[in-house]
PDB file of C-alpha atoms in Angstrom:
ATOM      1  CA  MET B   1      -0.076   0.049   0.115  1.00  0.00           C
ATOM      2  CA  ARG B   2       1.653   3.375  -0.972  1.00  0.00           C
ATOM      3  CA  GLU B   3       1.641   6.665   1.747  1.00  0.00           C
ATOM      4  CA  LYS B   4      -0.816   9.320   0.981  1.00  0.00           C
ATOM      5  CA  PHE B   5      -3.476   9.754  -1.502  1.00  0.00           C
ATOM      6  CA  ASN B   6      -3.746  13.571  -2.895  1.00  0.00           C
ATOM      7  CA  VAL B   7      -6.706  14.701  -3.882  1.00  0.00           C
ATOM      8  CA  PHE B   8      -7.211  18.535  -5.441  1.00  0.00           C
ATOM      9  CA  ILE B   9     -10.602  19.881  -5.234  1.00  0.00           C
ATOM     10  CA  SER B  10     -10.992  23.061  -7.617  1.00  0.00           C
ATOM     11  CA  PHE B  11     -13.849  25.418  -7.691  1.00  0.00           C
ATOM     12  CA  GLY B  12     -14.730  28.774  -8.822  1.00  0.00           C
ATOM     13  CA  GLY B  13     -17.699  30.085  -6.893  1.00  0.00           C
ATOM     14  CA  GLU B  14     -19.511  29.801  -3.583  1.00  0.00           C
ATOM     15  CA  LYS B  15     -21.728  27.383  -3.875  1.00  0.00           C
ATOM     16  CA  GLY B  16     -18.884  25.097  -5.546  1.00  0.00           C
ATOM     17  CA  ARG B  17     -16.663  25.910  -2.700  1.00  0.00           C
ATOM     18  CA  ALA B  18     -19.408  24.728  -0.138  1.00  0.00           C
ATOM     19  CA  VAL B  19     -19.516  21.091  -2.532  1.00  0.00           C
ATOM     20  CA  ALA B  20     -16.264  21.011  -1.875  1.00  0.00           C
ATOM     21  CA  LYS B  21     -16.272  21.173   1.468  1.00  0.00           C
ATOM     22  CA  VAL B  22     -18.507  18.633   2.007  1.00  0.00           C
ATOM     23  CA  ILE B  23     -16.394  16.537  -0.170  1.00  0.00           C
ATOM     24  CA  GLU B  24     -13.462  17.476   1.770  1.00  0.00           C
ATOM     25  CA  THR B  25     -15.319  16.661   4.885  1.00  0.00           C
ATOM     26  CA  MET B  26     -16.440  13.164   3.816  1.00  0.00           C
ATOM     27  CA  LEU B  27     -13.451  12.313   1.923  1.00  0.00           C
ATOM     28  CA  LYS B  28     -11.371  12.688   5.003  1.00  0.00           C
ATOM     29  CA  THR B  29     -13.252   9.837   6.932  1.00  0.00           C
ATOM     30  CA  LEU B  30     -13.674   7.696   3.917  1.00  0.00           C
ATOM     31  CA  ILE B  31      -9.792   7.551   2.907  1.00  0.00           C
ATOM     32  CA  GLY B  32      -6.748   7.003   5.253  1.00  0.00           C
ATOM     33  CA  PRO B  33      -4.058   9.210   4.900  1.00  0.00           C
ATOM     34  CA  THR B  34      -5.232  11.760   2.673  1.00  0.00           C
ATOM     35  CA  GLU B  35      -3.812  15.218   1.671  1.00  0.00           C
ATOM     36  CA  ILE B  36      -6.766  17.122   0.378  1.00  0.00           C
ATOM     37  CA  PHE B  37      -6.170  20.707  -1.764  1.00  0.00           C
ATOM     38  CA  LEU B  38      -8.299  23.674  -1.637  1.00  0.00           C
ATOM     39  CA  SER B  39      -7.250  26.703  -2.690  1.00  0.00           C
ATOM     40  CA  SER B  40      -9.206  28.251  -0.151  1.00  0.00           C
ATOM     41  CA  ALA B  41      -6.665  27.111   2.592  1.00  0.00           C
ATOM     42  CA  ILE B  42      -3.508  28.854   1.315  1.00  0.00           C
ATOM     43  CA  SER B  43      -2.051  31.485   3.325  1.00  0.00           C
ATOM     44  CA  GLY B  44      -1.642  34.732   3.238  1.00  0.00           C
ATOM     45  CA  GLY B  45       1.521  36.252   1.614  1.00  0.00           C
ATOM     46  CA  THR B  46       1.879  32.632  -0.050  1.00  0.00           C
ATOM     47  CA  ASN B  47       2.726  32.194  -3.771  1.00  0.00           C
ATOM     48  CA  TRP B  48      -0.679  30.646  -4.492  1.00  0.00           C
ATOM     49  CA  VAL B  49       0.132  30.242  -8.499  1.00  0.00           C
ATOM     50  CA  GLU B  50       3.252  28.167  -7.165  1.00  0.00           C
ATOM     51  CA  ARG B  51       1.245  26.554  -4.340  1.00  0.00           C
ATOM     52  CA  ILE B  52      -1.386  25.427  -6.772  1.00  0.00           C
ATOM     53  CA  HIS B  53       1.232  23.608  -8.941  1.00  0.00           C
ATOM     54  CA  ASP B  54       2.909  22.062  -6.610  1.00  0.00           C
ATOM     55  CA  ALA B  55      -0.444  20.539  -5.739  1.00  0.00           C
ATOM     56  CA  LEU B  56      -1.767  19.488  -9.182  1.00  0.00           C
ATOM     57  CA  SER B  57       1.699  17.974  -9.899  1.00  0.00           C
ATOM     58  CA  GLU B  58       0.876  15.757  -6.873  1.00  0.00           C
ATOM     59  CA  ASN B  59      -2.445  14.916  -7.513  1.00  0.00           C
ATOM     60  CA  ASN B  60      -3.433  11.582  -7.700  1.00  0.00           C
ATOM     61  CA  CYS B  61      -7.337  12.846  -8.333  1.00  0.00           C
ATOM     62  CA  CYS B  62      -8.551  15.853  -9.564  1.00  0.00           C
ATOM     63  CA  LEU B  63     -12.396  17.106  -8.491  1.00  0.00           C
ATOM     64  CA  LEU B  64     -13.592  19.896 -10.465  1.00  0.00           C
ATOM     65  CA  VAL B  65     -16.667  21.170  -8.670  1.00  0.00           C
ATOM     66  CA  LEU B  66     -18.139  23.445 -11.515  1.00  0.00           C
ATOM     67  CA  ASP B  67     -21.306  25.788 -10.441  1.00  0.00           C
ATOM     68  CA  SER B  68     -22.893  28.491 -12.124  1.00  0.00           C
ATOM     69  CA  LEU B  69     -20.311  30.924 -11.797  1.00  0.00           C
ATOM     70  CA  GLY B  70     -16.960  28.700 -11.685  1.00  0.00           C
ATOM     71  CA  PHE B  71     -17.134  26.869 -14.788  1.00  0.00           C
ATOM     72  CA  LYS B  72     -16.699  30.344 -16.973  1.00  0.00           C
ATOM     73  CA  ARG B  73     -13.114  30.678 -15.036  1.00  0.00           C
ATOM     74  CA  PRO B  74     -10.217  29.633 -16.900  1.00  0.00           C
ATOM     75  CA  TRP B  75      -8.439  28.439 -13.798  1.00  0.00           C
ATOM     76  CA  VAL B  76     -10.747  25.611 -13.736  1.00  0.00           C
ATOM     77  CA  TYR B  77      -9.657  24.443 -17.108  1.00  0.00           C
ATOM     78  CA  TYR B  78      -5.821  25.217 -16.556  1.00  0.00           C
ATOM     79  CA  GLU B  79      -6.296  22.559 -13.349  1.00  0.00           C
ATOM     80  CA  ALA B  80      -8.007  20.554 -15.467  1.00  0.00           C
ATOM     81  CA  GLY B  81      -5.318  20.235 -18.307  1.00  0.00           C
ATOM     82  CA  ALA B  82      -2.758  20.369 -15.901  1.00  0.00           C
ATOM     83  CA  ALA B  83      -4.144  17.212 -13.724  1.00  0.00           C
ATOM     84  CA  ALA B  84      -5.155  15.181 -16.991  1.00  0.00           C
ATOM     85  CA  ALA B  85      -1.481  15.684 -18.090  1.00  0.00           C
ATOM     86  CA  ILE B  86      -0.890  13.095 -15.021  1.00  0.00           C
ATOM     87  CA  LYS B  87      -1.938   9.739 -16.621  1.00  0.00           C
ATOM     88  CA  SER B  88      -2.570   8.185 -13.586  1.00  0.00           C
ATOM     89  CA  SER B  89      -4.927  11.079 -12.266  1.00  0.00           C
ATOM     90  CA  LEU B  90      -8.390  10.621 -11.706  1.00  0.00           C
ATOM     91  CA  VAL B  91      -9.853  13.794 -13.161  1.00  0.00           C
ATOM     92  CA  LEU B  92     -13.767  14.085 -12.346  1.00  0.00           C
ATOM     93  CA  PRO B  93     -16.062  17.091 -13.074  1.00  0.00           C
ATOM     94  CA  VAL B  94     -18.792  17.396 -10.334  1.00  0.00           C
ATOM     95  CA  LEU B  95     -21.386  19.464 -11.653  1.00  0.00           C
ATOM     96  CA  PHE B  96     -23.429  21.203  -9.055  1.00  0.00           C
ATOM     97  CA  ASP B  97     -26.035  23.883 -10.842  1.00  0.00           C
ATOM     98  CA  ILE B  98     -25.062  23.172 -13.907  1.00  0.00           C
ATOM     99  CA  SER B  99     -26.184  20.676 -17.206  1.00  0.00           C
ATOM    100  CA  PRO B 100     -23.388  18.712 -18.535  1.00  0.00           C
ATOM    101  CA  GLU B 101     -24.324  20.956 -22.070  1.00  0.00           C
ATOM    102  CA  ASP B 102     -22.612  24.014 -20.140  1.00  0.00           C
ATOM    103  CA  VAL B 103     -19.388  22.220 -19.854  1.00  0.00           C
ATOM    104  CA  ASN B 104     -17.854  22.397 -23.654  1.00  0.00           C
ATOM    105  CA  HIS B 105     -14.601  22.896 -23.014  1.00  0.00           C
ATOM    106  CA  LEU B 106     -11.727  20.383 -23.324  1.00  0.00           C
ATOM    107  CA  PRO B 107     -10.293  18.125 -21.032  1.00  0.00           C
ATOM    108  CA  VAL B 108     -13.408  18.665 -18.806  1.00  0.00           C
ATOM    109  CA  ALA B 109     -15.622  18.092 -21.892  1.00  0.00           C
ATOM    110  CA  SER B 110     -14.032  14.967 -22.383  1.00  0.00           C
ATOM    111  CA  LYS B 111     -14.478  13.593 -18.902  1.00  0.00           C
ATOM    112  CA  GLN B 112     -17.519  11.558 -17.652  1.00  0.00           C
ATOM    113  CA  HIS B 113     -19.304  13.929 -14.786  1.00  0.00           C
ATOM    114  CA  ILE B 114     -21.266  13.447 -11.709  1.00  0.00           C
ATOM    115  CA  LYS B 115     -24.159  15.901 -11.300  1.00  0.00           C
ATOM    116  CA  VAL B 116     -24.612  16.039  -7.493  1.00  0.00           C
ATOM    117  CA  MET B 117     -27.585  18.905  -7.417  1.00  0.00           C
ATOM    118  CA  SER B 118     -31.393  17.574  -9.098  1.00  0.00           C
ATOM    119  CA  ASP B 119     -34.153  19.488  -9.660  1.00  0.00           C
ATOM    120  CA  SER B 120     -35.493  18.647  -5.847  1.00  0.00           C
ATOM    121  CA  GLY B 121     -31.990  19.570  -4.260  1.00  0.00           C
ATOM    122  CA  PHE B 122     -28.665  18.261  -3.424  1.00  0.00           C
ATOM    123  CA  ASP B 123     -28.825  14.270  -4.588  1.00  0.00           C
ATOM    124  CA  ARG B 124     -27.008  12.375  -2.018  1.00  0.00           C
ATOM    125  CA  GLY B 125     -26.621   9.601  -3.675  1.00  0.00           C
ATOM    126  CA  GLN B 126     -24.722  11.336  -6.279  1.00  0.00           C
ATOM    127  CA  VAL B 127     -22.488  12.558  -3.757  1.00  0.00           C
ATOM    128  CA  LEU B 128     -21.825   9.412  -2.439  1.00  0.00           C
ATOM    129  CA  ALA B 129     -20.963   8.078  -6.454  1.00  0.00           C
ATOM    130  CA  VAL B 130     -18.392  11.277  -6.259  1.00  0.00           C
ATOM    131  CA  LEU B 131     -16.825   9.207  -2.835  1.00  0.00           C
ATOM    132  CA  LYS B 132     -17.289   5.991  -4.082  1.00  0.00           C
ATOM    133  CA  ALA B 133     -15.269   6.625  -7.763  1.00  0.00           C
ATOM    134  CA  VAL B 134     -12.429   8.361  -5.648  1.00  0.00           C
ATOM    135  CA  PHE B 135     -12.523   5.315  -3.135  1.00  0.00           C
ATOM    136  CA  GLU B 136     -12.087   2.838  -6.041  1.00  0.00           C
ATOM    137  CA  HIS B 137      -9.414   5.405  -7.816  1.00  0.00           C
ATOM    138  CA  ALA B 138      -7.356   5.016  -4.645  1.00  0.00           C
ATOM    139  CA  THR B 139      -7.848   1.291  -4.093  1.00  0.00           C
ATOM    140  CA  ARG B 140      -6.723   0.626  -7.807  1.00  0.00           C
ATOM    141  CA  SER B 141      -3.712   3.124  -7.558  1.00  0.00           C
ATOM    142  CA  GLY B 142      -2.884   1.366  -4.240  1.00  0.00           C
ATOM    143  CA  PHE B 143      -3.389   3.728  -1.753  1.00  0.00           C
ATOM    144  CA  MET B 144      -5.972   1.311   0.047  1.00  0.00           C
ATOM    145  CA  PRO B 145      -5.945  -2.532   0.615  1.00  0.00           C
ATOM    146  CA  ARG B 146      -7.575  -4.466  -2.375  1.00  0.00           C
ATOM    147  CA  SER B 147      -9.856  -6.161   0.328  1.00  0.00           C
ATOM    148  CA  SER B 148     -11.229  -2.778   0.885  1.00  0.00           C
ATOM    149  CA  SER B 149     -14.850  -1.913   0.002  1.00  0.00           C
ATOM    150  CA  PHE B 150     -16.952   1.386  -0.301  1.00  0.00           C
ATOM    151  CA  ARG B 151     -20.289   0.961   2.201  1.00  0.00           C
ATOM    152  CA  VAL B 152     -22.399   3.698   3.414  1.00  0.00           C
ATOM    153  CA  LEU B 153     -24.293   2.722   6.556  1.00  0.00           C
ATOM    154  CA  PRO B 154     -27.734   4.553   6.768  1.00  0.00           C
TER     155      PRO B 154
END
């Protein structure tokens, strides 16, 4: 088993930030030694461009939390491209309040997405699908024992 699984969570708007924080909290309890990067955690005075670049170069998984504001931001596509350049990295677009048709730029458009918001609100089942995808990638990548299984208790 490898040492630490690195997850880069990208977001652009306030709604995306809220979804990113929920996913971050859930991932910390699901996957053992995990380093989760959120740009909102960068300390004042830090060279943020360098810190983001470093986090992207170390990522095993990049979650792109896209909301109605964030999917229009160019840096989301920069982060997606940098993460996609790492062949062993999972790049997963997580759509909040937008439709798949809104996401039409590569490399994001070429990735299968998971939409975590339905007409009736936050879709718990789809959030669990995001967590399961990350868990399975961590297992395939040697960060979790092969005997591990993803189970959610009611």
